[in-house]
């Protein structure tokens, strides 16, 4: 649990570290952390490998039990075992939600800036993408409900929600979710809520409330996507799940998977169960570490007049307004100084960059030192 320990990732085919291979650029882009997973997860994987036989595997009953208990304890959510649909990744879930709702040519609405697969999933599924911009207010990023309402037409069947939101870092409050539900209800929309970042709330006073729990009467119109992969840093193991209370919607979702979406791999199941059963010391320490990294970055930004950013309430991703550097394409200037970030254009908002601070503090400090000329 020493998050300061340097673990060499070069040579492991890490997507994050491969991108700038051979260049003196610190990779602070794709959303995985440079930390080892919790000891209990690694021990469970070793035990599973010691068994030696890695055949086809169903979702273990003990994993389902672990997820149900975790959701009850941490989200105050009673999930029925039948509601779970296991997926080898969360992004397939976004695409399946598009296919399982409405029909070809229908519209899917989402709010930008947003995690790029939200912007690709509708067209990949024969649907039309409709975007509305989140508002940047003095109090932080917010929904513009009037703009959202005007963007919805009779052809809109689905809303893709990111809760908490990547990249703006908002953990939506119950009132904000209730307003979205009200609107979705009036227009007959299904809402697919991507909650992959929900266990990484950085503000001690915040609790995660799944969209499906805000209004029990609306639960049948929700598809919730969750995974242990961000929280316990397991994205290379591909284990996620959808929670779909309505049997008809669940059937359509499963039908869209048929023959195309493989089952979760054996080690993914093993790691997920160990993660959901872990007693929590590792995660508590991780959140303290990430909060300190976030605060370090915010203090640095406070002295950088050409850069702006609200402190993220959740996860290890900071969304930075770099229009003061270049209103269209600031990323190359960060890369030229030796720091690799995500490009705001991919999220639907040019002039911004996203910085992943899920790394050793010394690496973050080195990154900020390199960026001094932009201050
Ligand atoms: C909001 C969001 N959804 C989904 C994913 C990725 O999910 P997966 O790797 O399971 O497809 C990410 C990864 O960064 C994410 O930020």
Tab-separated table of C-alpha atoms and ligand atoms in Angstrom:
chain	number	residue	atom	x	y	z
A	1	UNK	CA	0.000	0.000	0.000
A	2	UNK	CA	2.965	2.249	-0.631
A	3	UNK	CA	1.641	4.474	-3.404
A	4	UNK	CA	5.022	6.250	-3.583
A	5	UNK	CA	6.784	3.043	-4.636
A	6	UNK	CA	8.017	3.268	-8.236
A	7	UNK	CA	6.913	0.275	-10.321
A	8	UNK	CA	8.455	0.179	-13.795
A	9	UNK	CA	5.684	-0.219	-16.356
A	10	UNK	CA	7.839	0.174	-19.466
A	11	UNK	CA	8.215	-3.290	-20.965
A	12	UNK	CA	4.769	-4.459	-19.801
A	13	UNK	CA	3.008	-3.314	-23.003
A	14	UNK	CA	1.121	-0.776	-20.892
A	15	UNK	CA	-1.094	1.267	-23.221
A	16	UNK	CA	-0.425	4.340	-21.089
A	17	UNK	CA	3.363	4.011	-21.165
A	18	UNK	CA	3.637	2.692	-24.752
A	19	UNK	CA	2.192	5.826	-26.303
A	20	UNK	CA	5.302	7.929	-25.730
A	21	UNK	CA	7.782	5.024	-25.779
A	22	UNK	CA	11.317	6.218	-26.479
A	23	UNK	CA	10.371	9.862	-25.829
A	24	UNK	CA	10.947	11.865	-22.676
A	25	UNK	CA	7.216	12.408	-22.110
A	26	UNK	CA	5.470	11.502	-18.833
A	27	UNK	CA	2.218	9.708	-19.712
A	28	UNK	CA	-0.661	11.334	-17.831
A	29	UNK	CA	-3.429	10.524	-20.263
A	30	UNK	CA	-5.488	7.245	-20.417
A	31	UNK	CA	-7.435	6.431	-17.228
A	32	UNK	CA	-5.404	3.823	-15.442
A	33	UNK	CA	-3.277	4.339	-12.366
A	34	UNK	CA	0.399	3.495	-11.925
A	35	UNK	CA	-0.328	1.644	-8.649
A	36	UNK	CA	-0.391	-2.107	-7.946
A	37	UNK	CA	-3.842	-3.528	-7.159
A	38	UNK	CA	-4.715	-4.328	-3.513
A	39	UNK	CA	-2.741	-7.228	-1.958
A	40	UNK	CA	-5.947	-9.253	-1.459
A	41	UNK	CA	-6.716	-9.036	-5.184
A	42	UNK	CA	-3.196	-10.059	-6.201
A	43	UNK	CA	-3.275	-12.955	-3.706
A	44	UNK	CA	-6.618	-14.188	-5.081
A	45	UNK	CA	-5.214	-14.104	-8.629
A	46	UNK	CA	-2.141	-16.093	-7.536
A	47	UNK	CA	-4.352	-18.700	-5.853
A	48	UNK	CA	-6.482	-18.987	-8.985
A	49	UNK	CA	-3.373	-19.442	-11.154
A	50	UNK	CA	-1.967	-22.038	-8.750
A	51	UNK	CA	-5.020	-24.158	-9.559
A	52	UNK	CA	-3.708	-24.206	-13.098
A	53	UNK	CA	-6.863	-24.964	-15.110
A	54	UNK	CA	-8.200	-21.857	-16.867
A	55	UNK	CA	-11.319	-23.160	-18.590
A	56	UNK	CA	-14.579	-21.410	-19.536
A	57	UNK	CA	-16.032	-19.837	-16.418
A	58	UNK	CA	-19.505	-18.670	-15.372
A	59	UNK	CA	-19.922	-15.689	-13.067
A	60	UNK	CA	-19.348	-17.350	-9.666
A	61	UNK	CA	-22.293	-17.238	-7.230
A	62	UNK	CA	-19.826	-15.957	-4.641
A	63	UNK	CA	-18.993	-12.974	-6.912
A	64	UNK	CA	-22.679	-12.166	-7.386
A	65	UNK	CA	-23.083	-12.302	-3.612
A	66	UNK	CA	-20.056	-9.983	-3.196
A	67	UNK	CA	-21.472	-7.414	-5.645
A	68	UNK	CA	-24.916	-7.477	-4.009
A	69	UNK	CA	-23.421	-6.983	-0.557
A	70	UNK	CA	-21.104	-4.211	-1.757
A	71	UNK	CA	-23.975	-2.345	-3.449
A	72	UNK	CA	-26.175	-2.665	-0.355
A	73	UNK	CA	-23.437	-1.421	1.957
A	74	UNK	CA	-21.905	1.330	-0.157
A	75	UNK	CA	-24.780	2.553	-2.345
A	76	UNK	CA	-27.767	1.533	-0.179
A	77	UNK	CA	-28.994	-0.328	-3.267
A	78	UNK	CA	-30.767	-3.708	-3.184
A	79	UNK	CA	-29.926	-5.433	-6.460
A	80	UNK	CA	-31.647	-8.683	-7.471
A	81	UNK	CA	-29.200	-11.287	-8.855
A	82	UNK	CA	-31.266	-11.534	-12.074
A	83	UNK	CA	-30.639	-7.873	-12.861
A	84	UNK	CA	-26.908	-8.439	-13.479
A	85	UNK	CA	-25.466	-8.838	-16.980
A	86	UNK	CA	-21.695	-9.482	-17.044
A	87	UNK	CA	-19.636	-7.715	-19.695
A	88	UNK	CA	-15.964	-7.884	-20.721
A	89	UNK	CA	-15.774	-4.080	-20.631
A	90	UNK	CA	-17.911	-1.110	-19.877
A	91	UNK	CA	-17.636	0.477	-23.318
A	92	UNK	CA	-19.494	-2.476	-24.894
A	93	UNK	CA	-22.249	-1.669	-22.381
A	94	UNK	CA	-22.618	1.860	-23.786
A	95	UNK	CA	-22.931	0.472	-27.310
A	96	UNK	CA	-25.344	-2.270	-26.230
A	97	UNK	CA	-27.530	0.305	-24.478
A	98	UNK	CA	-27.817	2.167	-27.791
A	99	UNK	CA	-28.794	-1.047	-29.607
A	100	UNK	CA	-31.222	-2.252	-26.937
A	101	UNK	CA	-33.309	0.930	-26.972
A	102	UNK	CA	-35.404	2.297	-29.827
A	103	UNK	CA	-34.518	1.416	-33.389
A	104	UNK	CA	-32.118	2.451	-36.142
A	105	UNK	CA	-32.255	6.149	-36.883
A	106	UNK	CA	-33.419	7.070	-33.373
A	107	UNK	CA	-31.461	9.663	-31.413
A	108	UNK	CA	-29.274	9.318	-28.322
A	109	UNK	CA	-28.547	12.388	-26.222
A	110	UNK	CA	-25.490	13.029	-24.057
A	111	UNK	CA	-23.679	16.007	-22.549
A	112	UNK	CA	-20.236	17.233	-23.594
A	113	UNK	CA	-17.423	17.245	-22.750
A	114	UNK	CA	-17.609	13.503	-22.204
A	115	UNK	CA	-15.562	10.283	-22.308
A	116	UNK	CA	-15.074	9.758	-26.091
A	117	UNK	CA	-16.845	6.350	-26.438
A	118	UNK	CA	-20.105	8.129	-25.454
A	119	UNK	CA	-19.748	10.157	-28.651
A	120	UNK	CA	-19.004	7.128	-30.833
A	121	UNK	CA	-21.513	4.583	-29.484
A	122	UNK	CA	-24.670	5.998	-31.147
A	123	UNK	CA	-23.264	6.028	-34.700
A	124	UNK	CA	-21.661	2.608	-34.156
A	125	UNK	CA	-25.178	1.394	-33.346
A	126	UNK	CA	-27.005	3.109	-36.213
A	127	UNK	CA	-28.318	5.877	-33.962
A	128	UNK	CA	-27.956	9.635	-34.257
A	129	UNK	CA	-25.804	11.408	-31.678
A	130	UNK	CA	-27.260	14.566	-30.134
A	131	UNK	CA	-25.024	16.505	-27.767
A	132	UNK	CA	-25.734	19.302	-25.342
A	133	UNK	CA	-22.984	21.262	-23.622
A	134	UNK	CA	-22.575	21.194	-19.853
A	135	UNK	CA	-22.368	24.754	-18.437
A	136	UNK	CA	-19.205	25.992	-16.787
A	137	UNK	CA	-20.512	28.223	-13.985
A	138	UNK	CA	-18.587	29.955	-11.162
A	139	UNK	CA	-19.787	27.081	-8.945
A	140	UNK	CA	-18.503	24.403	-11.327
A	141	UNK	CA	-19.851	22.305	-14.197
A	142	UNK	CA	-23.619	21.926	-14.353
A	143	UNK	CA	-26.416	20.660	-16.569
A	144	UNK	CA	-28.294	23.172	-18.686
A	145	UNK	CA	-31.746	21.638	-18.417
A	146	UNK	CA	-33.385	24.082	-20.839
A	147	UNK	CA	-30.860	23.299	-23.547
A	148	UNK	CA	-31.228	19.576	-22.829
A	149	UNK	CA	-35.009	19.770	-23.056
A	150	UNK	CA	-34.836	21.597	-26.373
A	151	UNK	CA	-32.414	19.001	-27.792
A	152	UNK	CA	-34.822	16.123	-27.128
A	153	UNK	CA	-37.157	15.227	-29.976
A	154	UNK	CA	-39.768	12.526	-30.542
A	155	UNK	CA	-36.952	10.355	-31.963
A	156	UNK	CA	-34.809	10.542	-28.795
A	157	UNK	CA	-35.010	7.207	-26.958
A	158	UNK	CA	-31.907	7.175	-24.760
A	159	UNK	CA	-29.744	9.425	-22.608
A	160	UNK	CA	-26.142	8.432	-21.850
A	161	UNK	CA	-25.156	9.772	-18.429
A	162	UNK	CA	-21.716	9.716	-16.848
A	163	UNK	CA	-22.067	9.667	-13.047
A	164	UNK	CA	-19.622	10.746	-11.683
A	165	UNK	CA	-18.705	12.595	-14.819
A	166	UNK	CA	-15.535	11.980	-16.788
A	167	UNK	CA	-13.922	14.395	-17.574
A	168	UNK	CA	-15.405	17.296	-15.541
A	169	UNK	CA	-15.153	15.399	-12.239
A	170	UNK	CA	-18.645	16.192	-10.954
A	171	UNK	CA	-20.389	13.716	-8.654
A	172	UNK	CA	-23.998	14.605	-9.534
A	173	UNK	CA	-26.162	15.355	-6.503
A	174	UNK	CA	-29.547	13.741	-5.925
A	175	UNK	CA	-31.382	16.955	-6.904
A	176	UNK	CA	-29.486	17.102	-10.201
A	177	UNK	CA	-30.254	13.441	-10.923
A	178	UNK	CA	-33.903	13.949	-9.968
A	179	UNK	CA	-34.162	16.818	-12.472
A	180	UNK	CA	-32.706	14.592	-15.206
A	181	UNK	CA	-35.134	11.809	-14.291
A	182	UNK	CA	-38.056	14.214	-14.415
A	183	UNK	CA	-37.060	15.275	-17.890
A	184	UNK	CA	-36.357	11.712	-19.084
A	185	UNK	CA	-39.699	10.583	-17.688
A	186	UNK	CA	-41.622	13.315	-19.471
A	187	UNK	CA	-39.975	12.381	-22.784
A	188	UNK	CA	-40.148	8.595	-22.318
A	189	UNK	CA	-36.355	8.130	-22.353
A	190	UNK	CA	-34.286	5.252	-21.033
A	191	UNK	CA	-31.190	6.461	-19.158
A	192	UNK	CA	-27.940	4.502	-19.291
A	193	UNK	CA	-25.793	5.621	-16.367
A	194	UNK	CA	-22.059	4.868	-16.527
A	195	UNK	CA	-21.009	4.722	-12.864
A	196	UNK	CA	-17.521	3.251	-13.330
A	197	UNK	CA	-15.915	6.052	-11.269
A	198	UNK	CA	-18.416	5.931	-8.401
A	199	UNK	CA	-16.126	4.449	-5.736
A	200	UNK	CA	-13.514	7.168	-6.149
A	201	UNK	CA	-15.304	10.096	-4.486
A	202	UNK	CA	-12.593	12.438	-3.232
A	203	UNK	CA	-14.768	14.572	-0.925
A	204	UNK	CA	-15.299	12.776	2.398
A	205	UNK	CA	-18.835	14.176	2.719
A	206	UNK	CA	-20.024	12.720	-0.600
A	207	UNK	CA	-21.881	9.418	-0.942
A	208	UNK	CA	-22.610	7.788	-4.268
A	209	UNK	CA	-26.305	7.424	-5.113
A	210	UNK	CA	-26.887	5.323	-8.237
A	211	UNK	CA	-29.295	6.926	-10.687
A	212	UNK	CA	-31.485	3.824	-10.340
A	213	UNK	CA	-31.976	4.562	-6.621
A	214	UNK	CA	-33.090	8.178	-6.903
A	215	UNK	CA	-36.687	7.368	-7.850
A	216	UNK	CA	-37.858	3.736	-7.525
A	217	UNK	CA	-40.600	4.434	-10.071
A	218	UNK	CA	-37.945	5.213	-12.681
A	219	UNK	CA	-35.652	2.222	-11.961
A	220	UNK	CA	-37.231	0.161	-14.758
A	221	UNK	CA	-36.061	2.756	-17.253
A	222	UNK	CA	-32.407	2.548	-16.230
A	223	UNK	CA	-29.341	0.638	-17.338
A	224	UNK	CA	-26.498	1.102	-14.836
A	225	UNK	CA	-22.964	0.208	-15.882
A	226	UNK	CA	-20.409	-0.565	-13.186
A	227	UNK	CA	-16.984	-2.200	-12.852
A	228	UNK	CA	-14.227	-2.726	-10.301
A	229	UNK	CA	-11.654	-1.671	-12.900
A	230	UNK	CA	-11.104	2.032	-12.068
A	231	UNK	CA	-11.379	1.723	-8.294
A	232	UNK	CA	-8.973	-1.173	-7.805
A	233	UNK	CA	-6.935	-0.498	-10.966
A	234	UNK	CA	-7.869	-3.652	-12.887
A	235	UNK	CA	-8.741	-2.310	-16.368
A	236	UNK	CA	-6.495	-4.871	-18.096
A	237	UNK	CA	-8.697	-7.679	-16.748
A	238	UNK	CA	-11.932	-6.655	-18.481
A	239	UNK	CA	-14.686	-7.346	-15.966
A	240	UNK	CA	-17.771	-5.106	-15.836
A	241	UNK	CA	-21.494	-5.499	-15.425
A	242	UNK	CA	-24.792	-3.896	-16.266
A	243	UNK	CA	-27.645	-3.700	-13.771
A	244	UNK	CA	-30.982	-3.754	-15.617
A	245	UNK	CA	-34.058	-4.170	-13.387
A	246	UNK	CA	-36.642	-4.334	-16.216
A	247	UNK	CA	-36.830	-7.890	-17.700
A	248	UNK	CA	-37.848	-6.691	-21.174
A	249	UNK	CA	-35.051	-4.163	-21.438
A	250	UNK	CA	-32.628	-6.758	-20.063
A	251	UNK	CA	-33.758	-9.250	-22.712
A	252	UNK	CA	-33.186	-6.704	-25.498
A	253	UNK	CA	-29.759	-5.898	-24.062
A	254	UNK	CA	-28.818	-9.591	-23.950
A	255	UNK	CA	-30.149	-10.142	-27.477
A	256	UNK	CA	-27.850	-7.379	-28.718
A	257	UNK	CA	-24.901	-9.231	-27.160
A	258	UNK	CA	-25.633	-12.585	-28.771
A	259	UNK	CA	-22.708	-14.056	-30.668
A	260	UNK	CA	-20.646	-10.867	-30.425
A	261	UNK	CA	-19.793	-10.172	-26.804
A	262	UNK	CA	-17.600	-12.815	-25.173
A	263	UNK	CA	-17.973	-13.756	-21.521
A	264	UNK	CA	-15.744	-12.231	-18.852
A	265	UNK	CA	-12.430	-14.076	-18.471
A	266	UNK	CA	-11.681	-16.261	-15.462
A	267	UNK	CA	-9.095	-13.946	-13.914
A	268	UNK	CA	-11.370	-10.921	-14.316
A	269	UNK	CA	-14.046	-12.666	-12.235
A	270	UNK	CA	-11.504	-13.684	-9.596
A	271	UNK	CA	-10.079	-10.180	-9.261
A	272	UNK	CA	-13.541	-8.582	-9.170
A	273	UNK	CA	-14.686	-10.807	-6.316
A	274	UNK	CA	-11.550	-10.157	-4.272
A	275	UNK	CA	-11.906	-6.414	-4.886
A	276	UNK	CA	-15.569	-6.241	-3.829
A	277	UNK	CA	-14.816	-8.347	-0.754
A	278	UNK	CA	-11.683	-6.402	0.273
A	279	UNK	CA	-12.023	-4.862	3.723
A	280	UNK	CA	-11.277	-1.367	2.386
A	281	UNK	CA	-8.000	-0.240	3.955
A	282	UNK	CA	-6.270	-0.052	0.560
A	283	UNK	CA	-9.115	1.961	-0.990
A	284	UNK	CA	-9.306	4.377	1.939
A	285	UNK	CA	-5.552	5.007	1.657
A	286	UNK	CA	-5.805	5.385	-2.129
A	287	UNK	CA	-8.467	8.066	-1.811
A	288	UNK	CA	-6.372	10.028	0.689
A	289	UNK	CA	-3.389	9.776	-1.683
A	290	UNK	CA	-5.429	10.859	-4.730
A	291	UNK	CA	-6.964	13.758	-2.795
A	292	UNK	CA	-3.486	15.006	-1.882
A	293	UNK	CA	-2.400	14.733	-5.527
A	294	UNK	CA	-5.511	16.605	-6.605
A	295	UNK	CA	-4.883	19.374	-4.076
A	296	UNK	CA	-1.257	19.666	-5.164
A	297	UNK	CA	-2.413	20.116	-8.755
A	298	UNK	CA	-5.123	22.629	-7.774
A	299	UNK	CA	-2.587	24.715	-5.810
A	300	UNK	CA	-0.312	24.700	-8.831
A	301	UNK	CA	-3.175	25.708	-11.149
A	302	UNK	CA	-4.109	28.550	-8.793
A	303	UNK	CA	-0.763	30.148	-9.689
A	304	UNK	CA	-1.172	29.549	-13.444
A	305	UNK	CA	-3.261	32.390	-14.923
A	306	UNK	CA	-3.374	30.816	-18.396
A	307	UNK	CA	-4.806	27.524	-17.056
A	308	UNK	CA	-8.038	26.925	-15.117
A	309	UNK	CA	-9.785	23.948	-13.646
A	310	UNK	CA	-12.288	23.056	-10.923
A	311	UNK	CA	-11.098	20.543	-8.351
A	312	UNK	CA	-12.605	17.189	-9.395
A	313	UNK	CA	-15.007	15.768	-6.800
A	314	UNK	CA	-14.332	12.242	-8.014
A	315	UNK	CA	-11.703	10.084	-9.727
A	316	UNK	CA	-8.102	10.907	-10.677
A	317	UNK	CA	-8.754	12.975	-13.790
A	318	UNK	CA	-8.482	16.775	-13.891
A	319	UNK	CA	-10.190	18.740	-16.658
A	320	UNK	CA	-8.139	21.816	-17.461
A	321	UNK	CA	-9.138	24.860	-19.502
A	322	UNK	CA	-5.996	25.564	-21.549
A	323	UNK	CA	-7.556	28.028	-23.991
A	324	UNK	CA	-5.158	30.615	-22.561
A	325	UNK	CA	-2.361	28.564	-24.149
A	326	UNK	CA	-4.143	27.784	-27.429
A	327	UNK	CA	-7.920	28.027	-27.902
A	328	UNK	CA	-8.035	25.185	-30.441
A	329	UNK	CA	-5.198	22.758	-29.780
A	330	UNK	CA	-3.074	23.283	-26.645
A	331	UNK	CA	-1.974	19.634	-26.270
A	332	UNK	CA	1.227	19.847	-28.394
A	333	UNK	CA	2.601	22.528	-26.072
A	334	UNK	CA	2.245	20.191	-23.080
A	335	UNK	CA	3.834	17.327	-25.016
A	336	UNK	CA	6.716	19.555	-26.141
A	337	UNK	CA	7.477	20.170	-22.454
A	338	UNK	CA	7.418	16.418	-21.745
A	339	UNK	CA	3.906	15.824	-20.361
A	340	UNK	CA	1.374	13.700	-22.284
A	341	UNK	CA	-2.279	14.552	-21.593
A	342	UNK	CA	-5.633	13.665	-23.189
A	343	UNK	CA	-6.885	15.990	-25.924
A	344	UNK	CA	-10.079	17.919	-25.153
A	345	UNK	CA	-11.120	17.669	-28.812
A	346	UNK	CA	-11.705	13.931	-28.336
A	347	UNK	CA	-14.169	14.764	-25.537
A	348	UNK	CA	-16.017	17.294	-27.685
A	349	UNK	CA	-14.385	20.433	-26.254
A	350	UNK	CA	-11.310	21.947	-27.965
A	351	UNK	CA	-8.967	24.095	-25.897
A	352	UNK	CA	-9.120	21.760	-22.893
A	353	UNK	CA	-6.856	18.927	-21.738
A	354	UNK	CA	-7.340	16.114	-19.217
A	355	UNK	CA	-4.593	15.234	-16.746
A	356	UNK	CA	-4.458	11.837	-14.999
A	357	UNK	CA	-3.013	12.281	-11.497
A	358	UNK	CA	-3.352	8.578	-10.588
A	359	UNK	CA	0.407	8.307	-10.293
A	360	UNK	CA	3.230	8.611	-7.763
A	361	UNK	CA	3.405	12.052	-6.203
A	362	UNK	CA	7.016	12.414	-7.351
A	363	UNK	CA	5.908	11.870	-10.959
A	364	UNK	CA	3.131	14.447	-10.646
A	365	UNK	CA	5.604	16.915	-9.144
A	366	UNK	CA	8.029	16.269	-11.986
A	367	UNK	CA	5.225	16.813	-14.514
A	368	UNK	CA	4.277	20.126	-12.923
A	369	UNK	CA	7.938	21.177	-12.804
A	370	UNK	CA	8.171	20.517	-16.549
A	371	UNK	CA	5.049	22.614	-17.151
A	372	UNK	CA	6.396	25.687	-15.334
A	373	UNK	CA	6.934	27.592	-18.635
A	374	UNK	CA	3.127	27.468	-19.198
A	375	UNK	CA	2.388	29.172	-15.880
B	1	LIG	C1	-16.617	6.922	-17.889
B	1	LIG	C2	-15.870	5.718	-18.365
B	1	LIG	N1	-16.539	4.653	-18.827
B	1	LIG	C3	-15.893	3.547	-19.258
B	1	LIG	C4	-14.511	3.472	-19.232
B	1	LIG	C5	-13.785	2.262	-19.746
B	1	LIG	O1	-14.402	1.101	-19.476
B	1	LIG	P1	-13.840	-0.295	-20.023
B	1	LIG	O2	-12.350	-0.202	-20.075
B	1	LIG	O3	-14.337	-1.271	-19.030
B	1	LIG	O4	-14.459	-0.492	-21.377
B	1	LIG	C6	-13.794	4.561	-18.764
B	1	LIG	C7	-12.321	4.517	-18.784
B	1	LIG	O5	-11.647	5.488	-18.692
B	1	LIG	C8	-14.476	5.701	-18.315
B	1	LIG	O6	-13.818	6.762	-17.844
